Tab-separated table of C-alpha atoms and ligand atoms in Angstrom:
chain	number	residue	atom	x	y	z
A	25	MET	CA	32.643	15.289	-48.927
A	26	ALA	CA	34.513	14.302	-45.937
A	27	GLY	CA	37.068	11.303	-46.097
A	28	PHE	CA	35.525	8.215	-44.730
A	29	LYS	CA	34.124	5.259	-46.550
A	30	THR	CA	31.228	3.274	-44.704
A	31	ILE	CA	32.767	-0.088	-46.532
A	32	PHE	CA	35.220	-1.123	-48.842
A	33	LEU	CA	36.261	-4.432	-50.100
A	34	LYS	CA	40.195	-5.267	-49.573
A	35	GLY	CA	41.210	-8.614	-50.775
A	36	LYS	CA	38.472	-11.151	-49.430
A	37	THR	CA	37.852	-8.655	-46.552
A	38	LEU	CA	34.835	-6.427	-46.294
A	39	TYR	CA	36.211	-3.412	-44.136
A	40	ILE	CA	33.020	-2.128	-42.367
A	41	LEU	CA	33.049	1.453	-40.550
A	42	ASP	CA	31.844	0.420	-36.979
A	43	GLN	CA	29.004	3.116	-36.388
A	44	LEU	CA	28.303	1.756	-33.096
A	45	ARG	CA	31.742	3.201	-32.035
A	46	LEU	CA	30.985	6.634	-33.418
A	47	PRO	CA	31.597	9.586	-32.675
A	48	HIS	CA	34.381	8.902	-30.460
A	49	GLU	CA	36.433	6.247	-32.606
A	50	GLU	CA	36.653	5.626	-36.109
A	51	VAL	CA	37.454	1.636	-35.959
A	52	TYR	CA	36.733	-0.748	-39.227
A	53	LEU	CA	35.451	-4.219	-38.320
A	54	LYS	CA	36.815	-6.805	-40.553
A	55	ALA	CA	33.949	-8.964	-42.205
A	56	ARG	CA	35.181	-12.204	-43.849
A	57	SER	CA	31.951	-14.264	-44.362
A	58	GLY	CA	28.459	-13.705	-45.166
A	59	LYS	CA	27.594	-14.516	-41.531
A	60	ALA	CA	29.612	-11.814	-40.257
A	61	VAL	CA	28.176	-9.371	-42.467
A	62	TYR	CA	24.982	-10.477	-41.048
A	63	ARG	CA	25.692	-9.997	-37.583
A	64	ALA	CA	26.895	-6.207	-38.689
A	65	ILE	CA	23.925	-5.589	-40.058
A	66	LYS	CA	21.546	-6.976	-37.135
A	67	GLU	CA	23.712	-5.605	-34.641
A	68	MET	CA	23.913	-1.964	-36.548
A	69	ASN	CA	27.632	-1.956	-36.812
A	70	LEU	CA	26.395	-0.451	-40.035
A	71	ARG	CA	22.912	0.884	-40.701
A	72	GLY	CA	20.795	3.180	-43.094
A	73	ALA	CA	18.890	1.522	-45.763
A	74	PRO	CA	20.907	1.647	-49.231
A	75	LEU	CA	24.080	0.956	-47.042
A	76	ILE	CA	22.573	-2.495	-45.906
A	77	GLY	CA	21.430	-3.286	-49.393
A	78	VAL	CA	25.264	-2.745	-50.728
A	79	ALA	CA	26.676	-4.343	-47.502
A	80	ALA	CA	24.718	-7.602	-48.148
A	81	ALA	CA	25.705	-7.863	-51.578
A	82	TYR	CA	29.240	-7.793	-50.481
A	83	GLY	CA	28.366	-10.098	-47.765
A	84	VAL	CA	27.498	-12.605	-50.595
A	85	VAL	CA	30.578	-12.098	-52.327
A	86	VAL	CA	32.924	-12.422	-49.317
A	87	GLU	CA	31.048	-15.818	-48.647
A	88	SER	CA	31.513	-16.924	-52.378
A	89	PHE	CA	35.322	-16.509	-51.804
A	90	ARG	CA	35.223	-19.111	-49.161
A	91	ASN	CA	32.718	-21.686	-50.833
A	92	HIS	CA	30.807	-20.718	-54.238
A	93	ASN	CA	28.227	-23.798	-54.394
A	94	PRO	CA	25.406	-22.110	-55.542
A	95	ASP	CA	23.060	-23.864	-52.648
A	96	HIS	CA	25.366	-22.844	-50.454
A	97	LEU	CA	25.142	-19.356	-51.582
A	98	ARG	CA	21.417	-19.404	-51.562
A	99	ARG	CA	21.160	-20.223	-47.770
A	100	THR	CA	23.798	-17.170	-47.258
A	101	ILE	CA	21.258	-15.036	-48.760
A	102	GLU	CA	18.666	-15.952	-46.717
A	103	LEU	CA	20.478	-15.436	-43.944
A	104	LEU	CA	21.421	-11.829	-44.854
A	105	ARG	CA	17.363	-11.234	-45.738
A	106	SER	CA	16.863	-12.136	-42.402
A	107	ALA	CA	18.928	-9.292	-40.625
A	108	ARG	CA	16.687	-6.315	-40.648
A	109	PRO	CA	13.156	-6.536	-41.962
A	110	THR	CA	11.974	-3.052	-42.864
A	111	ALA	CA	14.401	-1.326	-45.255
A	112	VAL	CA	13.716	-3.255	-48.647
A	113	ASN	CA	16.691	-2.258	-50.182
A	114	LEU	CA	18.219	-5.289	-48.399
A	115	ASN	CA	15.856	-7.301	-50.561
A	116	TRP	CA	16.331	-5.591	-53.581
A	117	ALA	CA	20.126	-6.091	-53.653
A	118	LEU	CA	20.118	-9.429	-52.335
A	119	ASP	CA	17.454	-10.501	-55.210
A	120	ARG	CA	19.937	-9.340	-57.720
A	121	MET	CA	22.770	-11.223	-56.112
A	122	ALA	CA	20.303	-14.299	-56.352
A	123	ARG	CA	19.788	-13.851	-60.115
A	124	ILE	CA	23.557	-14.019	-60.739
A	125	ILE	CA	23.938	-17.361	-58.617
A	126	GLN	CA	20.980	-18.769	-61.254
A	127	GLY	CA	23.804	-18.203	-63.907
A	128	ARG	CA	25.815	-20.582	-61.981
A	129	LYS	CA	28.992	-19.593	-63.801
A	130	ASP	CA	32.425	-17.824	-62.471
A	131	LEU	CA	30.110	-17.268	-59.447
A	132	PRO	CA	32.562	-15.220	-57.370
A	133	SER	CA	34.126	-13.033	-59.869
A	134	ARG	CA	30.376	-12.417	-61.514
A	135	LEU	CA	29.310	-11.733	-57.649
A	136	LEU	CA	31.928	-9.101	-57.151
A	137	ALA	CA	31.180	-7.437	-60.458
A	138	GLU	CA	27.191	-7.057	-59.533
A	139	ALA	CA	27.936	-5.597	-55.869
A	140	ARG	CA	30.337	-3.252	-57.535
A	141	LYS	CA	27.614	-2.518	-59.932
A	142	ILE	CA	25.214	-1.920	-57.039
A	143	GLU	CA	27.420	0.268	-54.860
A	144	LYS	CA	28.335	2.510	-57.972
A	145	GLU	CA	24.523	2.925	-58.653
A	146	ASP	CA	23.904	3.808	-54.886
A	147	GLN	CA	26.519	6.619	-55.330
A	148	GLU	CA	25.226	7.812	-58.579
A	149	ALA	CA	21.762	7.824	-56.978
A	150	CYS	CA	22.902	9.921	-53.857
A	151	ILE	CA	24.491	12.580	-56.346
A	152	ALA	CA	21.339	12.885	-58.696
A	153	MET	CA	19.056	12.731	-55.692
A	154	GLY	CA	21.124	15.635	-54.033
A	155	ARG	CA	20.745	17.776	-57.391
A	156	TYR	CA	17.116	17.403	-57.398
A	157	GLY	CA	16.515	17.899	-53.679
A	158	ALA	CA	18.521	20.972	-53.412
A	159	ARG	CA	16.046	22.689	-55.494
A	160	LEU	CA	13.722	22.657	-53.060
A	161	ILE	CA	16.109	24.434	-50.333
A	162	ARG	CA	16.201	27.877	-50.399
A	163	ASP	CA	18.573	30.287	-49.406
A	164	GLY	CA	18.343	31.045	-45.505
A	165	ALA	CA	16.191	27.650	-44.579
A	166	ARG	CA	16.176	26.441	-41.130
A	167	ILE	CA	16.096	22.737	-41.999
A	168	LEU	CA	15.134	19.542	-39.509
A	169	VAL	CA	16.455	16.249	-39.886
A	170	HIS	CA	15.798	13.202	-38.418
A	171	CYS	CA	17.938	9.736	-37.678
A	172	ASN	CA	20.855	9.416	-40.024
A	173	ALA	CA	20.071	9.497	-43.920
A	174	GLY	CA	23.482	10.691	-44.896
A	175	ALA	CA	27.028	9.309	-46.182
A	176	LEU	CA	26.912	7.234	-43.136
A	177	ALA	CA	23.514	5.441	-44.485
A	178	THR	CA	24.778	4.901	-48.026
A	179	THR	CA	28.288	4.210	-49.894
A	180	GLY	CA	27.922	7.787	-51.650
A	181	ILE	CA	27.028	11.298	-50.188
A	182	GLY	CA	23.700	10.298	-48.363
A	183	THR	CA	20.066	10.906	-49.312
A	184	ALA	CA	18.382	13.872	-47.065
A	185	LEU	CA	21.849	14.826	-46.302
A	186	GLY	CA	23.185	14.476	-49.605
A	187	VAL	CA	20.583	17.323	-50.668
A	188	ILE	CA	21.988	19.330	-47.998
A	189	TYR	CA	25.652	18.957	-49.083
A	190	THR	CA	24.577	19.556	-52.375
A	191	ALA	CA	22.780	22.728	-51.598
A	192	LYS	CA	25.938	23.977	-49.583
A	193	GLU	CA	28.131	23.247	-52.899
A	194	GLU	CA	25.706	25.568	-54.455
A	195	GLY	CA	26.317	28.218	-52.384
A	196	LYS	CA	23.143	28.192	-50.197
A	197	ARG	CA	23.468	29.417	-46.782
A	198	PHE	CA	21.102	27.329	-44.276
A	199	GLN	CA	20.674	26.076	-40.416
A	200	VAL	CA	20.473	22.560	-39.698
A	201	PHE	CA	18.456	21.125	-36.761
A	202	CYS	CA	19.227	17.485	-36.048
A	203	THR	CA	16.915	15.103	-33.461
A	204	GLU	CA	18.708	13.032	-31.266
A	205	THR	CA	16.656	10.024	-32.515
A	206	ARG	CA	15.958	8.199	-29.509
A	207	PRO	CA	16.837	5.371	-28.534
A	208	TYR	CA	19.631	4.558	-30.752
A	209	LEU	CA	20.936	8.191	-31.089
A	210	GLN	CA	21.542	8.064	-34.934
A	211	GLY	CA	20.939	12.076	-34.958
A	212	ALA	CA	23.373	12.783	-31.593
A	213	ARG	CA	25.947	10.358	-32.457
A	214	LEU	CA	25.999	9.860	-36.550
A	215	THR	CA	24.357	12.928	-38.368
A	216	SER	CA	26.068	15.601	-35.916
A	217	TRP	CA	29.379	13.911	-36.177
A	218	GLU	CA	29.293	13.668	-40.293
A	219	LEU	CA	27.807	17.218	-41.022
A	220	LYS	CA	30.552	18.418	-38.489
A	221	LYS	CA	32.977	16.866	-40.667
A	222	ASN	CA	31.626	18.082	-43.762
A	223	GLY	CA	31.615	21.720	-42.038
A	224	ILE	CA	28.156	21.890	-41.373
A	225	THR	CA	27.831	22.701	-37.439
A	226	PRO	CA	24.054	21.516	-36.484
A	227	THR	CA	22.048	22.333	-33.739
A	228	LEU	CA	21.058	19.355	-31.632
A	229	ILE	CA	17.459	18.774	-30.151
A	230	CYS	CA	15.870	16.255	-28.019
A	231	ASP	CA	13.160	14.260	-30.240
A	232	SER	CA	10.217	16.020	-27.841
A	233	ALA	CA	11.468	19.489	-28.766
A	234	VAL	CA	10.184	18.941	-32.168
A	235	ALA	CA	6.638	20.327	-31.860
A	236	SER	CA	8.040	23.394	-29.856
A	237	LEU	CA	10.652	24.068	-32.524
A	238	MET	CA	8.399	23.615	-35.619
A	239	PRO	CA	7.358	27.255	-36.131
A	240	GLN	CA	10.786	28.273	-36.414
A	241	ILE	CA	11.445	25.416	-39.067
A	242	ASP	CA	11.074	25.908	-43.216
A	243	LEU	CA	11.512	22.665	-44.420
A	244	VAL	CA	11.747	19.081	-42.966
A	245	ILE	CA	13.943	16.472	-44.905
A	246	VAL	CA	14.354	12.629	-43.971
A	247	GLY	CA	15.186	9.762	-45.469
A	248	GLY	CA	13.185	6.462	-46.264
A	249	ASP	CA	13.355	2.515	-45.784
A	250	ARG	CA	10.584	1.548	-47.409
A	251	ILE	CA	8.068	3.471	-49.644
A	252	ALA	CA	4.721	1.916	-50.818
A	253	THR	CA	3.656	3.169	-54.250
A	254	ASN	CA	1.053	5.425	-52.588
A	255	GLY	CA	3.644	7.154	-50.883
A	256	ASP	CA	3.390	5.469	-47.301
A	257	THR	CA	7.041	5.602	-45.875
A	258	ALA	CA	8.402	3.644	-43.249
A	259	ASN	CA	11.377	5.371	-41.481
A	260	LYS	CA	12.950	5.662	-38.502
A	261	ILE	CA	10.598	5.991	-35.224
A	262	GLY	CA	9.248	9.366	-34.518
A	263	THR	CA	9.218	10.204	-38.562
A	264	LYS	CA	5.558	10.244	-38.383
A	265	THR	CA	5.252	12.535	-35.153
A	266	ILE	CA	7.349	14.896	-36.781
A	267	ALA	CA	5.256	14.627	-40.357
A	268	ILE	CA	2.192	15.197	-38.265
A	269	VAL	CA	3.594	18.339	-36.533
A	270	ALA	CA	5.068	19.611	-39.748
A	271	HIS	CA	1.482	19.302	-41.638
A	272	ILE	CA	-0.071	21.243	-38.894
A	273	HIS	CA	2.495	24.099	-38.813
A	274	LYS	CA	2.509	23.978	-42.814
A	275	VAL	CA	6.025	23.353	-43.228
A	276	PRO	CA	6.974	21.203	-46.393
A	277	PHE	CA	8.018	17.507	-45.257
A	278	ILE	CA	10.403	15.987	-48.015
A	279	VAL	CA	11.515	12.322	-48.090
A	280	VAL	CA	14.596	11.754	-50.143
A	281	ALA	CA	14.961	8.166	-50.958
A	282	PRO	CA	16.554	5.942	-53.769
A	283	ILE	CA	14.101	3.867	-56.116
A	284	SER	CA	15.438	0.952	-54.503
A	285	SER	CA	13.434	2.247	-51.375
A	286	ILE	CA	9.984	1.786	-53.002
A	287	ASP	CA	8.595	-1.539	-52.673
A	288	PRO	CA	6.433	-1.778	-55.882
A	289	LYS	CA	4.359	-4.614	-54.532
A	290	LEU	CA	3.137	-2.326	-51.862
A	291	ARG	CA	0.066	-0.154	-52.606
A	292	ASP	CA	-0.040	1.128	-49.112
A	293	GLY	CA	2.348	0.956	-46.022
A	294	GLY	CA	-0.129	-0.937	-43.869
A	295	SER	CA	1.597	-4.180	-44.439
A	296	ILE	CA	5.336	-2.750	-44.135
A	297	PRO	CA	7.012	-4.974	-41.771
A	298	ILE	CA	8.013	-3.106	-38.867
A	299	GLU	CA	11.281	-4.095	-36.800
A	300	TYR	CA	11.149	-4.280	-33.222
A	301	ARG	CA	14.386	-4.112	-31.158
A	302	ALA	CA	15.693	-5.017	-28.102
A	303	PRO	CA	14.275	-3.492	-24.873
A	304	ASP	CA	17.786	-2.621	-23.456
A	305	GLU	CA	18.023	-0.349	-26.175
A	306	ILE	CA	15.701	1.901	-24.287
A	307	THR	CA	16.174	0.732	-20.519
A	308	THR	CA	19.715	1.059	-20.565
A	309	PHE	CA	22.326	3.648	-21.506
A	310	ARG	CA	25.607	2.850	-21.938
A	311	GLY	CA	25.306	-0.641	-20.418
A	312	MET	CA	23.930	1.313	-17.202
A	313	ARG	CA	20.051	0.491	-16.308
A	314	VAL	CA	18.004	3.610	-16.273
A	315	ALA	CA	14.455	2.388	-16.576
A	316	THR	CA	12.805	0.660	-13.443
A	317	GLU	CA	13.462	-3.179	-13.250
A	318	GLY	CA	10.567	-5.885	-14.219
A	319	ILE	CA	8.434	-3.472	-16.696
A	320	GLU	CA	7.341	-4.020	-20.066
A	321	VAL	CA	8.993	-2.488	-23.118
A	322	LEU	CA	8.272	-1.980	-26.738
A	323	ASN	CA	10.917	-0.883	-29.132
A	324	PRO	CA	9.479	-0.228	-32.485
A	325	SER	CA	12.366	1.134	-34.706
A	326	PHE	CA	10.450	2.274	-37.528
A	327	ASP	CA	7.176	3.921	-38.056
A	328	VAL	CA	4.981	4.702	-41.107
A	329	THR	CA	3.976	8.262	-42.290
A	330	PRO	CA	0.947	8.320	-44.249
A	331	ALA	CA	1.124	9.786	-47.764
A	332	ARG	CA	-0.847	12.825	-46.790
A	333	TYR	CA	1.462	14.356	-44.626
A	334	ILE	CA	4.283	14.106	-47.037
A	335	THR	CA	4.989	17.156	-49.576
A	336	ALA	CA	7.396	15.570	-51.915
A	337	ILE	CA	9.540	12.371	-52.530
A	338	VAL	CA	12.663	13.120	-54.005
A	339	THR	CA	14.281	9.909	-55.833
A	340	GLU	CA	17.395	9.690	-58.378
A	341	ARG	CA	14.665	9.969	-61.257
A	342	GLY	CA	12.968	13.102	-60.273
A	343	ILE	CA	10.479	14.346	-57.799
A	344	ALA	CA	7.062	12.776	-57.084
A	345	ARG	CA	4.455	14.894	-55.791
A	346	PRO	CA	0.935	14.159	-54.580
A	347	PRO	CA	-1.159	12.253	-55.750
A	348	PHE	CA	1.536	9.963	-55.255
A	349	ASP	CA	-0.222	6.694	-56.239
A	350	LYS	CA	-0.273	8.374	-59.896
A	351	THR	CA	3.248	9.844	-59.691
A	352	ILE	CA	5.221	7.046	-58.053
A	353	PRO	CA	4.338	4.302	-60.686
A	354	LYS	CA	5.365	6.823	-63.487
A	355	LEU	CA	9.026	6.909	-61.853
A	356	LEU	CA	8.865	3.172	-61.340
B	429	LIG	O1	17.777	1.651	-38.125
B	429	LIG	P1	18.649	2.670	-39.162
B	429	LIG	O2	19.661	3.548	-38.281
B	429	LIG	O3	19.141	1.490	-39.994
B	429	LIG	O4	17.544	3.557	-39.658
B	429	LIG	C1	17.673	4.464	-40.654
B	429	LIG	C2	16.738	5.149	-41.207
B	429	LIG	O5	15.995	5.590	-40.754
B	429	LIG	C3	17.228	6.155	-42.104
B	429	LIG	O6	16.399	7.273	-42.051
B	429	LIG	C4	17.074	5.605	-43.639
B	429	LIG	O7	17.394	4.203	-43.608
B	429	LIG	C5	17.087	6.430	-44.497
B	429	LIG	S1	19.043	6.378	-45.230
B	429	LIG	C6	19.561	7.125	-46.313
């Protein structure tokens, strides 16, 4: 895997690879407080469901180096929780940190140990998902990916892209198409950058080219931000469209996500909170206004793909297939 780390702790500082500056510059931000990590998650200097969870855990750690009063740290956790609403990994990791705070003793060192554990689990989950998922890729496959569910979205080899890297290691050949992923351009800026860095040259397409390209695709692989126990999956906006098009063309549609992306409290995707982001992500391009002034804008950042369009959900504990309301609880 290519030599970059999405985040790392050095001394009392969390270094964050600034994904807003990619692909042009590899620059690290320094975060020395919970608030600084909160801002980095909210502004999307770092992003991707698993990475948000691990970074938030370290956000609590760096804050504890400044002040380890339990009530203060609980307020930091609530601030971090509010950074982005859709990916459940954020709550999952912060719930674990909150349980450590209940213990009250040796907080900075115990919080650090828990954050390191969460990070290690993320890396191991990526490897296990890669192995399970690679079984679904046949030699010569033409694969479509959306958004960035790669190393940049985790502290490991990635989820959907982890599957692709593992298949490559196993000697399989394939062609990868990635959507540009409007409006934040995770595909054009991030997925293409990290694939290229790992020796895979992808073909970039506009989101709107998906339906026309689908007859030439063998497999769609995406990540997931929050999965209900019936398999309904929230992921980057545009995922649902791709899933419906894949379904019509009988192309397998695979979700790759760790168990921490499954929300055990949700029986279906109807109540997954969807993040709406600022209008200027759509109305401007690199600071220049491209849309007409004075219009209304709607910028949902995620959509929910109904389980009936999903062929399989790959986790670190194995592959769930329909009926997901039976197979997902077994994995949990
Ligand atoms: O808004 P983002 O860039 O955080 O959205 C990321 C995605 O939707 C990914 O596909 C998802 O988090 C899975 S990443 C392993």
